[in-house]
Coordinates of C-alpha atoms in Angstrom, one line a residue:
M47 CA 69.9 46.7 -9.3
N48 CA 66.4 45.8 -9.7
I49 CA 65.0 43.6 -6.8
T50 CA 61.5 42.0 -6.2
T51 CA 60.6 41.0 -2.7
I52 CA 58.0 38.5 -2.5
G53 CA 56.7 39.1 0.9
R54 CA 56.1 42.6 2.4
G55 CA 56.3 41.5 6.3
N56 CA 59.2 42.3 8.6
I57 CA 61.8 40.6 6.4
G58 CA 60.8 41.4 3.2
G59 CA 59.6 45.0 4.0
G60 CA 62.6 45.5 6.2
L61 CA 65.2 44.6 3.4
A62 CA 63.2 46.6 0.9
R63 CA 63.8 49.5 2.9
F64 CA 67.5 48.8 3.3
W65 CA 68.0 48.1 -0.3
G66 CA 65.9 51.1 -1.4
N67 CA 68.2 53.4 0.9
A68 CA 71.2 51.7 -0.8
G69 CA 70.2 53.0 -4.3
H70 CA 68.4 49.8 -5.4
E71 CA 65.1 49.8 -7.3
V72 CA 62.8 47.7 -5.1
Q73 CA 59.4 46.4 -5.8
E74 CA 57.3 44.5 -3.0
L75 CA 54.8 42.0 -3.8
G76 CA 52.5 40.4 -1.5
R77 CA 49.8 37.6 -1.3
D78 CA 48.3 38.9 -4.6
G79 CA 51.6 38.4 -6.5
G80 CA 52.3 40.1 -9.5
D81 CA 54.9 40.4 -12.3
A82 CA 58.7 40.3 -11.2
S83 CA 60.2 40.2 -15.0
G84 CA 62.0 43.3 -14.4
A85 CA 64.0 42.0 -11.4
D86 CA 67.6 41.1 -11.5
V87 CA 67.1 39.3 -8.2
L88 CA 64.0 37.9 -6.1
L89 CA 63.9 37.9 -2.2
V90 CA 61.7 35.1 -1.0
A91 CA 60.3 36.2 2.7
V92 CA 57.3 34.2 3.0
P93 CA 55.8 31.6 5.5
S94 CA 57.8 28.4 4.5
G95 CA 54.4 26.5 4.1
A96 CA 53.5 29.1 1.5
I97 CA 56.7 29.0 -1.0
A98 CA 55.0 27.3 -3.7
D99 CA 51.8 29.1 -3.6
A100 CA 53.4 32.6 -3.4
L101 CA 55.9 31.9 -6.2
G102 CA 52.9 30.6 -8.1
N103 CA 51.3 34.1 -8.2
V104 CA 54.3 35.8 -9.5
S105 CA 55.0 35.8 -13.2
G106 CA 58.5 36.4 -14.8
I107 CA 60.5 34.7 -12.1
E108 CA 62.0 32.1 -14.4
G109 CA 65.9 31.7 -14.4
K110 CA 66.2 34.7 -12.0
T111 CA 68.4 34.8 -9.2
A112 CA 66.7 33.9 -6.0
I113 CA 67.5 34.7 -2.2
D114 CA 65.5 32.6 0.2
A115 CA 65.0 34.1 3.6
T116 CA 62.4 31.5 5.0
N117 CA 62.5 29.5 7.9
A118 CA 60.5 26.0 8.7
F119 CA 58.2 27.5 11.3
G120 CA 55.3 26.8 8.8
G121 CA 56.7 23.5 8.0
R122 CA 58.4 22.4 4.9
N123 CA 57.9 20.3 2.0
E124 CA 60.3 17.2 2.5
E125 CA 60.5 16.5 -1.2
F126 CA 63.2 19.2 -1.1
E127 CA 66.5 19.0 0.6
S128 CA 65.8 22.4 2.0
L129 CA 63.5 25.4 1.6
A130 CA 66.0 27.0 -0.4
H131 CA 66.2 24.1 -3.0
E132 CA 62.4 24.4 -3.1
V133 CA 62.7 27.9 -4.2
K134 CA 65.5 26.8 -6.7
A135 CA 63.1 24.2 -8.2
I136 CA 60.5 26.7 -8.7
V137 CA 62.4 29.6 -10.0
G138 CA 65.3 27.8 -11.8
G139 CA 68.0 30.3 -11.5
P140 CA 71.0 30.7 -9.3
T141 CA 70.0 30.6 -5.4
A142 CA 71.0 31.5 -2.1
K143 CA 70.0 31.1 1.5
A144 CA 70.6 34.2 3.7
F145 CA 68.8 36.5 6.2
N146 CA 67.0 33.8 7.8
L147 CA 69.3 33.7 10.9
N148 CA 68.9 37.4 11.9
F149 CA 66.1 39.0 13.8
A150 CA 64.1 41.5 11.4
A151 CA 62.7 43.1 14.7
L152 CA 66.4 44.5 15.0
Y153 CA 66.5 45.9 11.5
D154 CA 66.2 49.6 12.9
E155 CA 69.1 48.8 15.1
V156 CA 71.7 47.4 12.5
P157 CA 73.1 50.8 11.3
K158 CA 73.5 51.9 15.1
Q159 CA 75.9 49.1 15.8
R160 CA 80.0 49.7 16.4
V161 CA 80.7 46.9 13.9
R162 CA 78.6 45.2 11.3
P163 CA 76.8 42.2 12.5
S164 CA 77.2 38.7 10.7
N165 CA 74.8 37.2 8.2
F166 CA 75.3 33.5 7.3
Y167 CA 74.4 32.6 3.9
A168 CA 74.9 29.5 1.6
A169 CA 74.7 29.9 -2.2
D170 CA 75.1 28.5 -5.7
D171 CA 78.4 29.9 -7.1
D172 CA 76.3 32.0 -9.8
A173 CA 74.5 33.9 -6.7
R174 CA 77.4 34.4 -4.5
E175 CA 78.3 37.9 -5.8
V176 CA 74.9 39.5 -5.6
T177 CA 74.0 38.0 -2.3
E178 CA 77.2 39.2 -0.6
Q179 CA 76.4 42.8 -2.1
L180 CA 72.9 42.7 -0.9
I181 CA 74.1 41.5 2.4
R182 CA 76.5 44.3 2.6
D183 CA 73.8 46.9 1.5
A184 CA 71.6 45.9 4.4
G185 CA 74.3 46.6 6.8
Y186 CA 75.6 43.1 7.6
D187 CA 78.8 41.5 6.8
P188 CA 78.3 38.4 4.7
L189 CA 79.5 35.2 6.3
Y190 CA 79.8 32.3 3.8
A191 CA 78.8 28.8 5.0
G192 CA 79.2 27.0 1.7
G193 CA 77.4 26.0 -1.4
L194 CA 73.4 25.7 -1.5
D195 CA 74.1 22.0 0.1
K196 CA 74.5 23.8 3.2
A197 CA 71.2 25.7 3.2
R198 CA 69.3 23.1 5.4
L199 CA 72.2 23.4 8.0
L200 CA 71.2 27.3 7.9
E201 CA 67.5 26.6 8.3
D202 CA 68.2 24.2 11.0
S203 CA 70.5 26.5 13.1
I204 CA 67.3 28.7 13.9
A205 CA 66.6 26.4 16.7
L206 CA 69.9 27.4 18.3
L207 CA 69.1 31.2 17.8
S208 CA 65.7 30.6 19.3
A209 CA 67.2 28.8 22.4
V210 CA 69.8 31.5 22.8
N211 CA 66.9 34.1 22.5
A212 CA 64.5 32.5 24.9
G213 CA 67.3 31.7 27.4
G214 CA 67.4 35.1 28.5
L215 CA 69.5 37.4 26.1
G216 CA 66.4 38.4 23.9
R217 CA 67.0 39.3 20.3
F218 CA 70.5 39.7 19.5
F219 CA 73.0 40.3 16.7
Y220 CA 75.9 38.0 16.4
R221 CA 79.6 38.8 14.9
F222 CA 82.1 36.0 13.8
A223 CA 85.5 37.3 12.9
K224 CA 89.1 35.9 12.4
P225 CA 91.2 36.3 15.4
G226 CA 92.4 39.8 15.7
A227 CA 89.7 41.3 13.6
L228 CA 87.5 42.2 16.7

């Protein structure tokens, strides 16, 4: 699969490494933008207040499947139901919300875990399969939260994870499973 990450920071760069190691072709774009016309899927991993500007600097994104990994730390455009909806409005293709509720600083620890950590995601039906594959290829187990209408719920959940982090646990993995699966 050809993946273009828009954002080369901790999240975009870290996921690009995972996906490259899994055999995907990955192109990383930064602030200067570039051409994503060869991509099958886009990862948007930029500050939330920079979504429109970042995507505006990238050509060839129209109609592509997009995975939004942003959180509202940099504010949000309230014209949209969620940050993922803002991405969808610009790109125009099937969209998912994923990778926003995992600590990128722990990416190097993912392969060392006894069991795969969970990764919540919400997605349009046409984005589910590719999102689940890329979550697995990053070393996580996908945990479906529903359609894209649940993206804002995932975005708002960062407050709980941040509180647990600040409460003394520090950065952490989480694992949700059916009874008997742990």
